[in-house]
PDB file of C-alpha atoms in Angstrom:
ATOM      1  CA  GLN E   1       4.715 -59.829  83.880  1.00 94.00           C
ATOM      2  CA  VAL E   2       4.543 -60.636  80.770  1.00 97.00           C
ATOM      3  CA  GLN E   3       3.988 -64.970  79.870  1.00 97.00           C
ATOM      4  CA  LEU E   4       3.425 -67.264  76.947  1.00 98.00           C
ATOM      5  CA  LYS E   5       3.007 -71.022  76.722  1.00 98.00           C
ATOM      6  CA  GLU E   6       2.249 -73.151  73.929  1.00 98.00           C
ATOM      7  CA  SER E   7       0.990 -76.378  74.169  1.00 97.00           C
ATOM      8  CA  GLY E   8      -0.246 -79.371  72.104  1.00 96.00           C
ATOM      9  CA  PRO E   9       0.110 -82.827  70.786  1.00 91.00           C
ATOM     10  CA  GLY E  10       3.697 -83.620  70.439  1.00 90.00           C
ATOM     11  CA  LEU E  11       3.487 -85.817  68.183  1.00 96.00           C
ATOM     12  CA  VAL E  12       0.783 -85.811  65.014  1.00 96.00           C
ATOM     13  CA  GLN E  13       0.139 -88.444  62.705  1.00 96.00           C
ATOM     14  CA  PRO E  14       1.300 -87.598  59.176  1.00 96.00           C
ATOM     15  CA  SER E  15      -2.285 -85.789  56.631  1.00 96.00           C
ATOM     16  CA  GLN E  16      -3.210 -85.108  60.598  1.00 97.00           C
ATOM     17  CA  THR E  17      -4.012 -81.878  62.143  1.00 97.00           C
ATOM     18  CA  LEU E  18      -1.938 -80.632  64.587  1.00 97.00           C
ATOM     19  CA  SER E  19      -3.854 -78.029  67.201  1.00 98.00           C
ATOM     20  CA  LEU E  20      -1.423 -75.640  69.192  1.00 98.00           C
ATOM     21  CA  THR E  21      -2.360 -73.664  72.355  1.00 98.00           C
ATOM     22  CA  CYS E  22      -0.851 -70.529  73.078  1.00 98.00           C
ATOM     23  CA  THR E  23      -2.006 -69.445  77.139  1.00 98.00           C
ATOM     24  CA  VAL E  24      -0.796 -65.843  77.395  1.00 98.00           C
ATOM     25  CA  SER E  25      -0.418 -63.856  80.594  1.00 97.00           C
ATOM     26  CA  GLY E  26       0.151 -60.341  81.678  1.00 97.00           C
ATOM     27  CA  PHE E  27      -1.317 -58.615  79.199  1.00 97.00           C
ATOM     28  CA  SER E  28      -4.731 -58.426  77.007  1.00 97.00           C
ATOM     29  CA  LEU E  29      -5.403 -60.058  74.118  1.00 98.00           C
ATOM     30  CA  THR E  30      -7.361 -57.136  73.037  1.00 98.00           C
ATOM     31  CA  SER E  31      -4.044 -54.886  73.050  1.00 97.00           C
ATOM     32  CA  TYR E  32      -1.492 -57.255  71.105  1.00 98.00           C
ATOM     33  CA  ASN E  33      -1.027 -59.440  68.810  1.00 98.00           C
ATOM     34  CA  VAL E  34       0.628 -62.870  68.984  1.00 98.00           C
ATOM     35  CA  HIS E  35       2.322 -64.239  66.127  1.00 98.00           C
ATOM     36  CA  TRP E  36       2.839 -68.109  65.767  1.00 98.00           C
ATOM     37  CA  VAL E  37       6.939 -69.270  64.608  1.00 98.00           C
ATOM     38  CA  ARG E  38       8.279 -72.131  64.024  1.00 98.00           C
ATOM     39  CA  GLN E  39      10.993 -73.857  63.580  1.00 98.00           C
ATOM     40  CA  PRO E  40      12.408 -77.602  62.086  1.00 97.00           C
ATOM     41  CA  PRO E  41      14.930 -78.251  64.387  1.00 96.00           C
ATOM     42  CA  GLY E  42      18.680 -77.263  63.873  1.00 92.00           C
ATOM     43  CA  LYS E  43      16.974 -75.069  61.016  1.00 94.00           C
ATOM     44  CA  GLY E  44      15.943 -71.162  60.699  1.00 95.00           C
ATOM     45  CA  LEU E  45      12.596 -69.235  61.743  1.00 97.00           C
ATOM     46  CA  GLU E  46       9.892 -69.180  60.162  1.00 97.00           C
ATOM     47  CA  TRP E  47       6.821 -66.936  60.548  1.00 98.00           C
ATOM     48  CA  MET E  48       3.905 -68.528  60.876  1.00 98.00           C
ATOM     49  CA  GLY E  49       0.777 -65.593  60.826  1.00 97.00           C
ATOM     50  CA  ARG E  50      -0.430 -62.875  63.478  1.00 97.00           C
ATOM     51  CA  MET E  51      -3.578 -62.750  65.373  1.00 98.00           C
ATOM     52  CA  ARG E  52      -4.130 -59.074  65.945  1.00 98.00           C
ATOM     53  CA  TYR E  53      -4.914 -56.857  68.202  1.00 98.00           C
ATOM     54  CA  ASN E  54      -9.026 -56.473  66.743  1.00 97.00           C
ATOM     55  CA  GLY E  55      -9.418 -59.838  65.918  1.00 97.00           C
ATOM     56  CA  ASP E  56      -7.634 -60.013  62.413  1.00 97.00           C
ATOM     57  CA  THR E  57      -6.367 -62.587  61.391  1.00 97.00           C
ATOM     58  CA  SER E  58      -2.393 -62.850  58.148  1.00 96.00           C
ATOM     59  CA  TYR E  59      -0.547 -65.762  57.593  1.00 96.00           C
ATOM     60  CA  ASN E  60       2.391 -67.041  55.889  1.00 96.00           C
ATOM     61  CA  SER E  61       1.519 -67.172  52.209  1.00 94.00           C
ATOM     62  CA  ALA E  62       3.134 -70.731  51.786  1.00 93.00           C
ATOM     63  CA  LEU E  63       0.491 -72.472  54.367  1.00 94.00           C
ATOM     64  CA  LYS E  64      -2.405 -69.883  54.325  1.00 85.00           C
ATOM     65  CA  SER E  65      -4.367 -73.304  52.482  1.00 91.00           C
ATOM     66  CA  ARG E  66      -3.693 -75.136  55.812  1.00 96.00           C
ATOM     67  CA  LEU E  67      -3.317 -72.660  58.706  1.00 97.00           C
ATOM     68  CA  SER E  68      -6.044 -71.431  60.492  1.00 97.00           C
ATOM     69  CA  ILE E  69      -5.603 -68.643  63.604  1.00 98.00           C
ATOM     70  CA  SER E  70      -8.445 -68.474  66.500  1.00 98.00           C
ATOM     71  CA  ARG E  71      -8.644 -67.001  69.721  1.00 98.00           C
ATOM     72  CA  ASP E  72     -10.355 -67.026  73.597  1.00 98.00           C
ATOM     73  CA  THR E  73      -9.881 -64.002  74.870  1.00 97.00           C
ATOM     74  CA  SER E  74     -11.664 -64.308  77.045  1.00 97.00           C
ATOM     75  CA  LYS E  75      -9.555 -67.529  78.575  1.00 98.00           C
ATOM     76  CA  ASN E  76      -6.607 -65.299  77.268  1.00 98.00           C
ATOM     77  CA  GLN E  77      -6.014 -68.210  74.260  1.00 98.00           C
ATOM     78  CA  VAL E  78      -4.941 -68.144  70.877  1.00 98.00           C
ATOM     79  CA  PHE E  79      -4.926 -71.190  68.573  1.00 98.00           C
ATOM     80  CA  LEU E  80      -3.148 -72.863  65.420  1.00 98.00           C
ATOM     81  CA  LYS E  81      -4.973 -75.174  63.193  1.00 98.00           C
ATOM     82  CA  MET E  82      -2.599 -76.700  60.596  1.00 98.00           C
ATOM     83  CA  ASN E  83      -3.961 -79.452  59.197  1.00 96.00           C
ATOM     84  CA  SER E  84      -2.384 -81.996  56.079  1.00 96.00           C
ATOM     85  CA  LEU E  85       0.679 -82.327  58.286  1.00 97.00           C
ATOM     86  CA  GLN E  86       4.066 -83.894  56.007  1.00 96.00           C
ATOM     87  CA  THR E  87       7.383 -84.837  57.737  1.00 96.00           C
ATOM     88  CA  ASP E  88       8.965 -81.674  57.252  1.00 96.00           C
ATOM     89  CA  ASP E  89       6.484 -80.505  59.704  1.00 97.00           C
ATOM     90  CA  THR E  90       8.248 -80.830  62.115  1.00 98.00           C
ATOM     91  CA  GLY E  91       9.006 -78.827  64.446  1.00 98.00           C
ATOM     92  CA  THR E  92       9.653 -76.108  67.624  1.00 98.00           C
ATOM     93  CA  TYR E  93       6.131 -74.398  67.706  1.00 98.00           C
ATOM     94  CA  TYR E  94       6.224 -71.021  68.900  1.00 98.00           C
ATOM     95  CA  CYS E  95       3.861 -67.795  70.014  1.00 98.00           C
ATOM     96  CA  THR E  96       5.478 -64.745  70.671  1.00 98.00           C
ATOM     97  CA  ARG E  97       3.539 -61.304  71.469  1.00 98.00           C
ATOM     98  CA  ASP E  98       4.417 -58.782  69.197  1.00 96.00           C
ATOM     99  CA  LEU E  99       7.697 -60.331  68.493  1.00 95.00           C
ATOM    100  CA  LEU E 100       9.030 -59.599  71.354  1.00 95.00           C
ATOM    101  CA  ASP E 101       8.209 -62.004  74.114  1.00 96.00           C
ATOM    102  CA  TRP E 102       8.009 -65.443  73.013  1.00 97.00           C
ATOM    103  CA  GLY E 103       6.734 -68.515  74.730  1.00 97.00           C
ATOM    104  CA  GLN E 104       9.196 -71.940  75.585  1.00 97.00           C
ATOM    105  CA  GLY E 105       8.324 -72.727  72.752  1.00 97.00           C
ATOM    106  CA  VAL E 106       7.168 -76.998  71.871  1.00 98.00           C
ATOM    107  CA  MET E 107       8.094 -79.400  69.597  1.00 97.00           C
ATOM    108  CA  VAL E 108       5.950 -81.094  67.278  1.00 98.00           C
ATOM    109  CA  THR E 109       6.605 -84.238  66.054  1.00 98.00           C
ATOM    110  CA  VAL E 110       4.888 -85.253  61.624  1.00 97.00           C
ATOM    111  CA  SER E 111       5.809 -89.441  62.473  1.00 95.00           C
ATOM    112  CA  SER E 112       3.623 -92.418  61.695  1.00 91.00           C
TER     113      SER E 112
ATOM    114  CA  ASP G   1       7.839 -61.412  49.948  1.00 95.00           C
ATOM    115  CA  ILE G   2      11.029 -60.112  50.504  1.00 97.00           C
ATOM    116  CA  GLN G   3      14.294 -62.161  50.947  1.00 97.00           C
ATOM    117  CA  MET G   4      17.231 -61.700  53.709  1.00 98.00           C
ATOM    118  CA  THR G   5      20.269 -63.143  52.489  1.00 98.00           C
ATOM    119  CA  GLN G   6      21.987 -63.018  56.164  1.00 98.00           C
ATOM    120  CA  SER G   7      26.024 -63.255  56.304  1.00 95.00           C
ATOM    121  CA  PRO G   8      28.219 -65.187  57.412  1.00 97.00           C
ATOM    122  CA  SER G   9      26.749 -68.345  58.168  1.00 98.00           C
ATOM    123  CA  PHE G  10      29.522 -69.379  60.972  1.00 98.00           C
ATOM    124  CA  LEU G  11      31.982 -66.776  62.229  1.00 97.00           C
ATOM    125  CA  SER G  12      34.356 -67.810  64.981  1.00 98.00           C
ATOM    126  CA  ALA G  13      36.315 -64.713  67.096  1.00 98.00           C
ATOM    127  CA  SER G  14      38.968 -63.640  69.697  1.00 98.00           C
ATOM    128  CA  VAL G  15      37.063 -62.594  73.533  1.00 98.00           C
ATOM    129  CA  GLY G  16      36.917 -59.024  73.412  1.00 98.00           C
ATOM    130  CA  ASP G  17      36.121 -58.743  69.016  1.00 98.00           C
ATOM    131  CA  ARG G  18      33.854 -56.475  67.334  1.00 98.00           C
ATOM    132  CA  VAL G  19      32.379 -58.402  64.375  1.00 98.00           C
ATOM    133  CA  THR G  20      29.449 -57.580  62.780  1.00 98.00           C
ATOM    134  CA  ILE G  21      26.670 -59.339  61.217  1.00 98.00           C
ATOM    135  CA  ASN G  22      25.189 -57.797  57.500  1.00 98.00           C
ATOM    136  CA  CYS G  23      21.128 -58.471  56.461  1.00 98.00           C
ATOM    137  CA  LYS G  24      19.897 -57.547  52.537  1.00 98.00           C
ATOM    138  CA  ALA G  25      17.344 -57.637  52.198  1.00 98.00           C
ATOM    139  CA  SER G  26      15.958 -57.572  48.903  1.00 98.00           C
ATOM    140  CA  GLN G  27      14.330 -54.319  48.677  1.00 98.00           C
ATOM    141  CA  ASN G  28      13.626 -51.914  51.133  1.00 98.00           C
ATOM    142  CA  ILE G  29      12.824 -52.845  53.972  1.00 98.00           C
ATOM    143  CA  ASN G  30      12.221 -49.000  55.443  1.00 98.00           C
ATOM    144  CA  LYS G  31      13.872 -49.656  58.528  1.00 98.00           C
ATOM    145  CA  TYR G  32      12.225 -51.878  60.372  1.00 98.00           C
ATOM    146  CA  LEU G  33      13.695 -54.835  60.811  1.00 98.00           C
ATOM    147  CA  ASN G  34      15.052 -56.229  64.206  1.00 98.00           C
ATOM    148  CA  TRP G  35      17.859 -58.720  65.369  1.00 98.00           C
ATOM    149  CA  TYR G  36      17.645 -62.012  67.619  1.00 98.00           C
ATOM    150  CA  GLN G  37      19.925 -63.958  70.061  1.00 98.00           C
ATOM    151  CA  GLN G  38      19.005 -67.586  70.150  1.00 98.00           C
ATOM    152  CA  LYS G  39      21.424 -69.636  72.657  1.00 97.00           C
ATOM    153  CA  LEU G  40      20.951 -73.868  72.425  1.00 95.00           C
ATOM    154  CA  GLY G  41      17.806 -74.720  73.306  1.00 93.00           C
ATOM    155  CA  GLU G  42      15.772 -71.620  74.398  1.00 96.00           C
ATOM    156  CA  ALA G  43      13.891 -69.344  72.366  1.00 96.00           C
ATOM    157  CA  PRO G  44      14.549 -66.464  70.588  1.00 97.00           C
ATOM    158  CA  LYS G  45      15.462 -62.975  72.486  1.00 97.00           C
ATOM    159  CA  LEU G  46      14.618 -59.322  71.315  1.00 98.00           C
ATOM    160  CA  LEU G  47      18.361 -57.321  70.155  1.00 98.00           C
ATOM    161  CA  ILE G  48      17.572 -54.301  68.476  1.00 98.00           C
ATOM    162  CA  TYR G  49      14.329 -53.954  67.085  1.00 97.00           C
ATOM    163  CA  ASN G  50      13.501 -51.572  64.635  1.00 98.00           C
ATOM    164  CA  THR G  51      17.127 -51.514  62.657  1.00 98.00           C
ATOM    165  CA  ASN G  52      19.207 -49.507  65.971  1.00 98.00           C
ATOM    166  CA  ASN G  53      16.949 -49.655  69.462  1.00 98.00           C
ATOM    167  CA  LEU G  54      17.979 -51.236  72.321  1.00 98.00           C
ATOM    168  CA  GLN G  55      16.078 -53.258  73.726  1.00 97.00           C
ATOM    169  CA  THR G  56      15.417 -52.702  77.270  1.00 96.00           C
ATOM    170  CA  GLY G  57      18.404 -55.515  79.315  1.00 97.00           C
ATOM    171  CA  ILE G  58      20.178 -55.476  76.509  1.00 98.00           C
ATOM    172  CA  PRO G  59      23.975 -54.813  76.844  1.00 98.00           C
ATOM    173  CA  SER G  60      25.370 -51.808  75.500  1.00 98.00           C
ATOM    174  CA  ARG G  61      27.808 -53.743  73.491  1.00 98.00           C
ATOM    175  CA  PHE G  62      25.695 -55.010  70.203  1.00 98.00           C
ATOM    176  CA  SER G  63      24.453 -51.781  68.445  1.00 98.00           C
ATOM    177  CA  GLY G  64      22.848 -52.451  65.320  1.00 98.00           C
ATOM    178  CA  SER G  65      22.622 -49.385  61.985  1.00 98.00           C
ATOM    179  CA  GLY G  66      21.346 -49.460  58.549  1.00 98.00           C
ATOM    180  CA  SER G  67      19.293 -48.800  56.101  1.00 98.00           C
ATOM    181  CA  GLY G  68      17.811 -49.198  52.605  1.00 98.00           C
ATOM    182  CA  THR G  69      18.228 -52.631  52.220  1.00 98.00           C
ATOM    183  CA  ASP G  70      21.797 -53.029  53.572  1.00 98.00           C
ATOM    184  CA  TYR G  71      21.696 -53.265  57.771  1.00 98.00           C
ATOM    185  CA  THR G  72      24.265 -54.841  59.852  1.00 98.00           C
ATOM    186  CA  LEU G  73      24.546 -55.904  64.123  1.00 98.00           C
ATOM    187  CA  THR G  74      27.982 -54.488  65.505  1.00 98.00           C
ATOM    188  CA  ILE G  75      29.054 -56.752  68.800  1.00 98.00           C
ATOM    189  CA  SER G  76      31.074 -53.892  70.211  1.00 98.00           C
ATOM    190  CA  SER G  77      33.431 -56.409  71.978  1.00 98.00           C
ATOM    191  CA  LEU G  78      32.402 -60.122  71.721  1.00 98.00           C
ATOM    192  CA  GLN G  79      32.010 -62.255  76.351  1.00 98.00           C
ATOM    193  CA  PRO G  80      31.825 -65.551  76.509  1.00 97.00           C
ATOM    194  CA  GLU G  81      27.656 -65.324  77.170  1.00 97.00           C
ATOM    195  CA  ASP G  82      27.205 -63.897  72.830  1.00 98.00           C
ATOM    196  CA  VAL G  83      27.746 -67.513  72.264  1.00 98.00           C
ATOM    197  CA  ALA G  84      24.711 -68.389  70.384  1.00 98.00           C
ATOM    198  CA  THR G  85      22.825 -68.090  66.479  1.00 98.00           C
ATOM    199  CA  TYR G  86      21.734 -64.575  65.104  1.00 98.00           C
ATOM    200  CA  PHE G  87      18.511 -63.832  63.221  1.00 98.00           C
ATOM    201  CA  CYS G  88      17.907 -61.351  61.476  1.00 98.00           C
ATOM    202  CA  LEU G  89      13.395 -60.597  60.735  1.00 98.00           C
ATOM    203  CA  GLN G  90      12.232 -58.056  58.109  1.00 98.00           C
ATOM    204  CA  HIS G  91       8.762 -56.373  59.506  1.00 97.00           C
ATOM    205  CA  SER G  92       8.543 -53.879  56.756  1.00 97.00           C
ATOM    206  CA  SER G  93       5.382 -56.600  54.870  1.00 96.00           C
ATOM    207  CA  ARG G  94       3.423 -60.028  55.048  1.00 94.00           C
ATOM    208  CA  PRO G  95       5.029 -62.105  55.010  1.00 95.00           C
ATOM    209  CA  LEU G  96       7.312 -61.664  57.544  1.00 97.00           C
ATOM    210  CA  THR G  97      11.081 -63.259  56.891  1.00 98.00           C
ATOM    211  CA  PHE G  98      14.163 -63.587  59.286  1.00 98.00           C
ATOM    212  CA  GLY G  99      17.044 -64.400  58.257  1.00 98.00           C
ATOM    213  CA  SER G 100      19.121 -68.029  58.000  1.00 97.00           C
ATOM    214  CA  GLY G 101      21.036 -67.460  60.681  1.00 97.00           C
ATOM    215  CA  THR G 102      24.553 -66.125  62.192  1.00 98.00           C
ATOM    216  CA  LYS G 103      26.240 -68.838  64.657  1.00 98.00           C
ATOM    217  CA  LEU G 104      28.761 -67.368  66.697  1.00 98.00           C
ATOM    218  CA  GLU G 105      31.149 -68.930  68.266  1.00 98.00           C
ATOM    219  CA  ILE G 106      34.292 -67.896  70.900  1.00 97.00           C
ATOM    220  CA  LYS G 107      38.333 -69.432  69.173  1.00 94.00           C
TER     221      LYS G 107
END
């Protein structure tokens, strides 16, 4: 059974760095792509970037200067790091396998 | 970036009604268009991929159509459990972009 679960701090201070982990099971990171998507409260969805099955990454150009996606295949984990957080980065962050299977999401609030 | 214009933003219909939701891309997306359903407090759920392919386990009352820049999600007979927000997603080119969503309610 395919599962993805996001984890990370619920509260981040402005200007700090967000670090999230997506832990997967039921599939191999070397066979499928994992995307990160976020959603501000009450608003729409934004594609952030992707870790490809072969280790390549691609990013939304609007976030590229702040965003990094990496992985540890031995731990079945994909990581998101985004720096210089501001209040409009508040929202629910999802990881998804090929935009088909989704994690439950993790709520991140940027506030002092 | 490809812009996805989704309409309507809000829709109220009766049980049994036929409902259509539209997405228009700012350029040809070659049928690389998915539809998602998101219920309150939940993650998005894939309904239709690549314009007209029904995801496994999704009821057959959901269908998709379109080509070029214009795409449609149809619910043939609205059910109470279909109350949700619906999003389209183009995955023709990066950055992938979503429509702004259609909130569907029962009259």
